[in-house]
Amino acid sequence: MIPLRDTVRSRSFPIVNLGIIALNTLVFLFELSLSPRLLERFITVFGLVPARLHLGNPWLLLDNPLPLMTLFTHMFLHGGWVHFISNMWILYIFGDNVEDRMGSVRYLLFYILGGLTSGLLQAGVSPASRIPAIGASGAIAAVLGAYFVLYPNGRVITLVPAFFFPWFVEIPSVVYLGFWFISQLFSGLAALGVSSGNVGGVAWWAHIGGFLFGVFLHRFFVRRRRPIYYDRFPRYPDDFL
């Protein structure tokens, strides 16, 4: 299922959300300019390597605190076109509405803290891993968690492949995002039994941690509630609530 847009209209210009997308784009273009050897080195240095965080012996970071920087820098690296475009597209669809409810400064802080939290959880699940974890998906998952609670009556216009004919469906946001989270949770639990410190893959627990951060902690970032406008007239009675 490919999300195309949501039905919630933002009432403010999402300057921070677009700025985050722009920064990710600049970094990705820089990655594309590097040779394979330099790119590997770049990702190794700025990607989140759990083993370098010394979660079991955090005092070792007193001698070399630079690995802590990667909790932030890994959020702006991507491993290819599909990884980059899918993350930025999801952020573009859902991020503007969350920024609208939080305000630009609070949204920026929320996004960064969501990314830090998701990175720490992923590192905690596989603390011995020496594979760099990269991508904005943990921070974006925090945005999705906030959207899940803030806009339960929103709907996601989704493209569902059906043989050779496109099928467009309006899916309630709580269903779309709820199904996404459950799929991440099951995948993360399944990966616990087969994960290895020397094998890469999808950072399921970064997604899980980011989403839960957004669900439970978004309330500390939102501003006073304002009316929500949709792209259509309410179809169901509870849409008026």
mmCIF file of N, CA, C and O in Angstrom, residues 41-109:
data_model
loop_
_atom_site.group_PDB
_atom_site.id
_atom_site.type_symbol
_atom_site.label_atom_id
_atom_site.label_comp_id
_atom_site.label_asym_id
_atom_site.label_seq_id
_atom_site.Cartn_x
_atom_site.Cartn_y
_atom_site.Cartn_z
ATOM 1 N N ARG A 41 33.163 4.821 4.243
ATOM 2 C CA ARG A 41 33.831 5.468 5.362
ATOM 3 C C ARG A 41 32.926 6.526 5.993
ATOM 4 O O ARG A 41 32.852 6.637 7.226
ATOM 5 N N PHE A 42 32.227 7.290 5.176
ATOM 6 C CA PHE A 42 31.330 8.338 5.654
ATOM 7 C C PHE A 42 30.225 7.758 6.530
ATOM 8 O O PHE A 42 29.925 8.277 7.611
ATOM 9 N N ILE A 43 29.633 6.665 6.078
ATOM 10 C CA ILE A 43 28.553 6.025 6.832
ATOM 11 C C ILE A 43 29.089 5.395 8.111
ATOM 12 O O ILE A 43 28.440 5.430 9.162
ATOM 13 N N THR A 44 30.294 4.837 8.049
ATOM 14 C CA THR A 44 30.891 4.235 9.240
ATOM 15 C C THR A 44 31.151 5.278 10.318
ATOM 16 O O THR A 44 30.950 5.024 11.514
ATOM 17 N N VAL A 45 31.572 6.464 9.894
ATOM 18 C CA VAL A 45 31.895 7.522 10.854
ATOM 19 C C VAL A 45 30.637 8.157 11.429
ATOM 20 O O VAL A 45 30.533 8.382 12.643
ATOM 21 N N PHE A 46 29.648 8.450 10.572
ATOM 22 C CA PHE A 46 28.486 9.210 11.009
ATOM 23 C C PHE A 46 27.242 8.359 11.253
ATOM 24 O O PHE A 46 26.230 8.868 11.731
ATOM 25 N N GLY A 47 27.291 7.077 10.904
ATOM 26 C CA GLY A 47 26.183 6.188 11.214
ATOM 27 C C GLY A 47 26.221 5.773 12.682
ATOM 28 O O GLY A 47 27.250 5.901 13.369
ATOM 29 N N LEU A 48 25.083 5.281 13.163
ATOM 30 C CA LEU A 48 24.970 4.867 14.563
ATOM 31 C C LEU A 48 25.436 3.417 14.703
ATOM 32 O O LEU A 48 24.755 2.489 14.265
ATOM 33 N N VAL A 49 26.612 3.230 15.299
ATOM 34 C CA VAL A 49 27.168 1.900 15.541
ATOM 35 C C VAL A 49 26.961 1.585 17.023
ATOM 36 O O VAL A 49 27.648 2.157 17.886
ATOM 37 N N PRO A 50 26.035 0.696 17.361
ATOM 38 C CA PRO A 50 25.713 0.442 18.779
ATOM 39 C C PRO A 50 26.920 0.087 19.634
ATOM 40 O O PRO A 50 27.018 0.545 20.786
ATOM 41 N N ALA A 51 27.850 -0.695 19.106
ATOM 42 C CA ALA A 51 28.992 -1.122 19.911
ATOM 43 C C ALA A 51 29.844 0.055 20.356
ATOM 44 O O ALA A 51 30.479 0.007 21.418
ATOM 45 N N ARG A 52 29.848 1.126 19.563
ATOM 46 C CA ARG A 52 30.669 2.290 19.908
ATOM 47 C C ARG A 52 30.051 3.125 21.019
ATOM 48 O O ARG A 52 30.727 3.980 21.590
ATOM 49 N N LEU A 53 28.775 2.894 21.319
ATOM 50 C CA LEU A 53 28.125 3.660 22.385
ATOM 51 C C LEU A 53 28.440 3.108 23.776
ATOM 52 O O LEU A 53 28.175 3.785 24.778
ATOM 53 N N HIS A 54 28.948 1.883 23.829
ATOM 54 C CA HIS A 54 29.344 1.281 25.103
ATOM 55 C C HIS A 54 28.206 1.356 26.136
ATOM 56 O O HIS A 54 28.385 1.844 27.255
ATOM 57 N N LEU A 55 27.038 0.890 25.743
ATOM 58 C CA LEU A 55 25.888 0.989 26.635
ATOM 59 C C LEU A 55 26.094 0.219 27.933
ATOM 60 O O LEU A 55 25.528 0.580 28.967
ATOM 61 N N GLY A 56 26.902 -0.816 27.893
ATOM 62 C CA GLY A 56 27.185 -1.564 29.119
ATOM 63 C C GLY A 56 28.218 -0.883 29.997
ATOM 64 O O GLY A 56 28.258 -1.129 31.206
ATOM 65 N N ASN A 57 29.056 -0.053 29.406
ATOM 66 C CA ASN A 57 30.094 0.673 30.137
ATOM 67 C C ASN A 57 30.126 2.120 29.674
ATOM 68 O O ASN A 57 31.067 2.570 29.025
ATOM 69 N N PRO A 58 29.074 2.891 29.981
ATOM 70 C CA PRO A 58 28.949 4.241 29.434
ATOM 71 C C PRO A 58 30.070 5.179 29.844
ATOM 72 O O PRO A 58 30.319 6.179 29.156
ATOM 73 N N TRP A 59 30.770 4.883 30.935
ATOM 74 C CA TRP A 59 31.843 5.778 31.369
ATOM 75 C C TRP A 59 33.009 5.793 30.373
ATOM 76 O O TRP A 59 33.818 6.711 30.391
ATOM 77 N N LEU A 60 33.061 4.789 29.491
ATOM 78 C CA LEU A 60 34.102 4.789 28.472
ATOM 79 C C LEU A 60 33.944 5.955 27.506
ATOM 80 O O LEU A 60 34.903 6.361 26.846
ATOM 81 N N LEU A 61 32.726 6.491 27.413
ATOM 82 C CA LEU A 61 32.475 7.624 26.530
ATOM 83 C C LEU A 61 33.118 8.905 27.049
ATOM 84 O O LEU A 61 33.225 9.886 26.316
ATOM 85 N N LEU A 62 33.535 8.903 28.300
ATOM 86 C CA LEU A 62 34.215 10.078 28.832
ATOM 87 C C LEU A 62 35.537 10.319 28.113
ATOM 88 O O LEU A 62 35.970 11.464 27.936
ATOM 89 N N ASP A 63 36.189 9.232 27.676
ATOM 90 C CA ASP A 63 37.446 9.366 26.944
ATOM 91 C C ASP A 63 37.220 9.724 25.480
ATOM 92 O O ASP A 63 38.054 10.384 24.868
ATOM 93 N N ASN A 64 36.079 9.265 24.941
ATOM 94 C CA ASN A 64 35.779 9.545 23.531
ATOM 95 C C ASN A 64 34.275 9.727 23.370
ATOM 96 O O ASN A 64 33.549 8.779 23.060
ATOM 97 N N PRO A 65 33.772 10.957 23.576
ATOM 98 C CA PRO A 65 32.319 11.194 23.500
ATOM 99 C C PRO A 65 31.794 11.336 22.069
ATOM 100 O O PRO A 65 30.585 11.479 21.880
ATOM 101 N N LEU A 66 32.674 11.277 21.063
ATOM 102 C CA LEU A 66 32.233 11.501 19.684
ATOM 103 C C LEU A 66 31.145 10.529 19.219
ATOM 104 O O LEU A 66 30.277 10.922 18.427
ATOM 105 N N PRO A 67 31.144 9.249 19.658
ATOM 106 C CA PRO A 67 30.046 8.354 19.230
ATOM 107 C C PRO A 67 28.662 8.868 19.599
ATOM 108 O O PRO A 67 27.681 8.526 18.926
ATOM 109 N N LEU A 68 28.557 9.687 20.642
ATOM 110 C CA LEU A 68 27.259 10.243 21.002
ATOM 111 C C LEU A 68 26.715 11.127 19.885
ATOM 112 O O LEU A 68 25.499 11.250 19.723
ATOM 113 N N MET A 69 27.609 11.733 19.108
ATOM 114 C CA MET A 69 27.197 12.585 17.995
ATOM 115 C C MET A 69 26.409 11.795 16.959
ATOM 116 O O MET A 69 25.510 12.326 16.302
ATOM 117 N N THR A 70 26.736 10.509 16.819
ATOM 118 C CA THR A 70 26.079 9.702 15.788
ATOM 119 C C THR A 70 24.610 9.437 16.103
ATOM 120 O O THR A 70 23.854 9.069 15.203
ATOM 121 N N LEU A 71 24.208 9.610 17.365
ATOM 122 C CA LEU A 71 22.788 9.508 17.687
ATOM 123 C C LEU A 71 21.987 10.574 16.937
ATOM 124 O O LEU A 71 20.801 10.394 16.663
ATOM 125 N N PHE A 72 22.634 11.659 16.608
ATOM 126 C CA PHE A 72 22.008 12.735 15.843
ATOM 127 C C PHE A 72 22.284 12.610 14.349
ATOM 128 O O PHE A 72 21.363 12.675 13.522
ATOM 129 N N THR A 73 23.542 12.390 13.975
ATOM 130 C CA THR A 73 23.903 12.407 12.549
ATOM 131 C C THR A 73 23.298 11.253 11.766
ATOM 132 O O THR A 73 23.036 11.390 10.567
ATOM 133 N N HIS A 74 23.055 10.110 12.414
ATOM 134 C CA HIS A 74 22.534 8.963 11.670
ATOM 135 C C HIS A 74 21.143 9.233 11.093
ATOM 136 O O HIS A 74 20.723 8.591 10.130
ATOM 137 N N MET A 75 20.433 10.214 11.676
ATOM 138 C CA MET A 75 19.070 10.523 11.233
ATOM 139 C C MET A 75 19.037 11.194 9.859
ATOM 140 O O MET A 75 17.967 11.324 9.269
ATOM 141 N N PHE A 76 20.186 11.616 9.354
ATOM 142 C CA PHE A 76 20.212 12.348 8.087
ATOM 143 C C PHE A 76 20.941 11.582 6.990
ATOM 144 O O PHE A 76 21.237 12.142 5.934
ATOM 145 N N LEU A 77 21.219 10.312 7.227
ATOM 146 C CA LEU A 77 21.884 9.465 6.238
ATOM 147 C C LEU A 77 20.898 8.439 5.696
ATOM 148 O O LEU A 77 19.996 7.992 6.406
ATOM 149 N N HIS A 78 21.087 8.070 4.431
ATOM 150 C CA HIS A 78 20.216 7.064 3.818
ATOM 151 C C HIS A 78 21.037 6.132 2.932
ATOM 152 O O HIS A 78 22.091 6.520 2.416
ATOM 153 N N GLY A 79 20.521 4.920 2.786
ATOM 154 C CA GLY A 79 21.267 3.881 2.102
ATOM 155 C C GLY A 79 20.943 3.690 0.639
ATOM 156 O O GLY A 79 21.393 2.716 0.044
ATOM 157 N N GLY A 80 20.156 4.558 0.037
ATOM 158 C CA GLY A 80 19.819 4.414 -1.374
ATOM 159 C C GLY A 80 18.583 5.213 -1.717
ATOM 160 O O GLY A 80 17.942 5.822 -0.849
ATOM 161 N N TRP A 81 18.245 5.212 -3.012
ATOM 162 C CA TRP A 81 17.116 6.018 -3.478
ATOM 163 C C TRP A 81 15.801 5.595 -2.840
ATOM 164 O O TRP A 81 14.999 6.445 -2.436
ATOM 165 N N VAL A 82 15.538 4.300 -2.771
ATOM 166 C CA VAL A 82 14.262 3.825 -2.204
ATOM 167 C C VAL A 82 14.162 4.216 -0.737
ATOM 168 O O VAL A 82 13.109 4.701 -0.269
ATOM 169 N N HIS A 83 15.240 4.019 0.001
ATOM 170 C CA HIS A 83 15.279 4.373 1.417
ATOM 171 C C HIS A 83 15.016 5.865 1.600
ATOM 172 O O HIS A 83 14.192 6.278 2.428
ATOM 173 N N PHE A 84 15.678 6.669 0.804
ATOM 174 C CA PHE A 84 15.555 8.122 0.919
ATOM 175 C C PHE A 84 14.167 8.609 0.510
ATOM 176 O O PHE A 84 13.500 9.349 1.251
ATOM 177 N N ILE A 85 13.693 8.204 -0.657
ATOM 178 C CA ILE A 85 12.414 8.712 -1.169
ATOM 179 C C ILE A 85 11.256 8.260 -0.289
ATOM 180 O O ILE A 85 10.348 9.059 0.021
ATOM 181 N N SER A 86 11.258 7.011 0.154
ATOM 182 C CA SER A 86 10.146 6.528 0.979
ATOM 183 C C SER A 86 10.086 7.286 2.303
ATOM 184 O O SER A 86 8.997 7.666 2.752
ATOM 185 N N ASN A 87 11.232 7.517 2.919
ATOM 186 C CA ASN A 87 11.235 8.255 4.182
ATOM 187 C C ASN A 87 10.761 9.695 4.002
ATOM 188 O O ASN A 87 9.941 10.197 4.779
ATOM 189 N N MET A 88 11.280 10.366 2.990
ATOM 190 C CA MET A 88 10.931 11.777 2.794
ATOM 191 C C MET A 88 9.467 11.933 2.373
ATOM 192 O O MET A 88 8.810 12.915 2.735
ATOM 193 N N TRP A 89 8.947 10.988 1.618
ATOM 194 C CA TRP A 89 7.553 11.064 1.192
ATOM 195 C C TRP A 89 6.607 10.924 2.387
ATOM 196 O O TRP A 89 5.638 11.675 2.516
ATOM 197 N N ILE A 90 6.900 9.972 3.256
ATOM 198 C CA ILE A 90 6.087 9.788 4.460
ATOM 199 C C ILE A 90 6.157 11.030 5.341
ATOM 200 O O ILE A 90 5.136 11.501 5.878
ATOM 201 N N LEU A 91 7.342 11.588 5.493
ATOM 202 C CA LEU A 91 7.498 12.787 6.306
ATOM 203 C C LEU A 91 6.738 13.960 5.697
ATOM 204 O O LEU A 91 6.126 14.761 6.412
ATOM 205 N N TYR A 92 6.763 14.052 4.386
ATOM 206 C CA TYR A 92 6.050 15.130 3.693
ATOM 207 C C TYR A 92 4.538 15.022 3.907
ATOM 208 O O TYR A 92 3.853 16.036 4.103
ATOM 209 N N ILE A 93 4.002 13.817 3.895
ATOM 210 C CA ILE A 93 2.560 13.616 4.034
ATOM 211 C C ILE A 93 2.081 13.916 5.446
ATOM 212 O O ILE A 93 1.088 14.624 5.651
ATOM 213 N N PHE A 94 2.791 13.405 6.436
ATOM 214 C CA PHE A 94 2.288 13.467 7.804
ATOM 215 C C PHE A 94 2.940 14.551 8.663
ATOM 216 O O PHE A 94 2.348 14.989 9.651
ATOM 217 N N GLY A 95 4.125 14.989 8.322
ATOM 218 C CA GLY A 95 4.851 15.898 9.185
ATOM 219 C C GLY A 95 4.266 17.289 9.278
ATOM 220 O O GLY A 95 4.324 17.932 10.336
ATOM 221 N N ASP A 96 3.673 17.785 8.171
ATOM 222 C CA ASP A 96 3.155 19.157 8.199
ATOM 223 C C ASP A 96 2.030 19.331 9.203
ATOM 224 O O ASP A 96 1.926 20.355 9.880
ATOM 225 N N ASN A 97 1.173 18.309 9.342
ATOM 226 C CA ASN A 97 0.055 18.392 10.279
ATOM 227 C C ASN A 97 0.525 18.359 11.729
ATOM 228 O O ASN A 97 -0.027 19.054 12.587
ATOM 229 N N VAL A 98 1.542 17.539 12.002
ATOM 230 C CA VAL A 98 2.068 17.476 13.365
ATOM 231 C C VAL A 98 2.758 18.795 13.712
ATOM 232 O O VAL A 98 2.601 19.313 14.819
ATOM 233 N N GLU A 99 3.499 19.357 12.765
ATOM 234 C CA GLU A 99 4.116 20.665 13.003
ATOM 235 C C GLU A 99 3.049 21.730 13.232
ATOM 236 O O GLU A 99 3.222 22.642 14.055
ATOM 237 N N ASP A 100 1.937 21.631 12.514
ATOM 238 C CA ASP A 100 0.856 22.589 12.656
ATOM 239 C C ASP A 100 0.315 22.595 14.082
ATOM 240 O O ASP A 100 -0.042 23.638 14.621
ATOM 241 N N ARG A 101 0.241 21.429 14.705
ATOM 242 C CA ARG A 101 -0.281 21.330 16.068
ATOM 243 C C ARG A 101 0.758 21.698 17.123
ATOM 244 O O ARG A 101 0.407 22.133 18.218
ATOM 245 N N MET A 102 2.033 21.520 16.810
ATOM 246 C CA MET A 102 3.071 21.769 17.804
ATOM 247 C C MET A 102 3.695 23.152 17.689
ATOM 248 O O MET A 102 4.161 23.713 18.683
ATOM 249 N N GLY A 103 3.727 23.688 16.488
ATOM 250 C CA GLY A 103 4.513 24.886 16.250
ATOM 251 C C GLY A 103 5.901 24.476 15.798
ATOM 252 O O GLY A 103 6.386 23.379 16.106
ATOM 253 N N SER A 104 6.566 25.333 15.071
ATOM 254 C CA SER A 104 7.818 24.965 14.418
ATOM 255 C C SER A 104 8.922 24.577 15.394
ATOM 256 O O SER A 104 9.588 23.551 15.224
ATOM 257 N N VAL A 105 9.144 25.388 16.431
ATOM 258 C CA VAL A 105 10.246 25.114 17.358
ATOM 259 C C VAL A 105 10.007 23.829 18.126
ATOM 260 O O VAL A 105 10.898 22.975 18.258
ATOM 261 N N ARG A 106 8.800 23.652 18.641
ATOM 262 C CA ARG A 106 8.494 22.440 19.399
ATOM 263 C C ARG A 106 8.546 21.206 18.506
ATOM 264 O O ARG A 106 8.966 20.133 18.945
ATOM 265 N N TYR A 107 8.116 21.355 17.263
ATOM 266 C CA TYR A 107 8.152 20.228 16.343
ATOM 267 C C TYR A 107 9.589 19.804 16.063
ATOM 268 O O TYR A 107 9.901 18.607 16.010
ATOM 269 N N LEU A 108 10.483 20.772 15.885
ATOM 270 C CA LEU A 108 11.889 20.453 15.643
ATOM 271 C C LEU A 108 12.468 19.699 16.831
ATOM 272 O O LEU A 108 13.171 18.689 16.661
ATOM 273 N N LEU A 109 12.185 20.171 18.041
ATOM 274 C CA LEU A 109 12.676 19.490 19.239
ATOM 275 C C LEU A 109 12.085 18.093 19.345
ATOM 276 O O LEU A 109 12.791 17.126 19.678
#
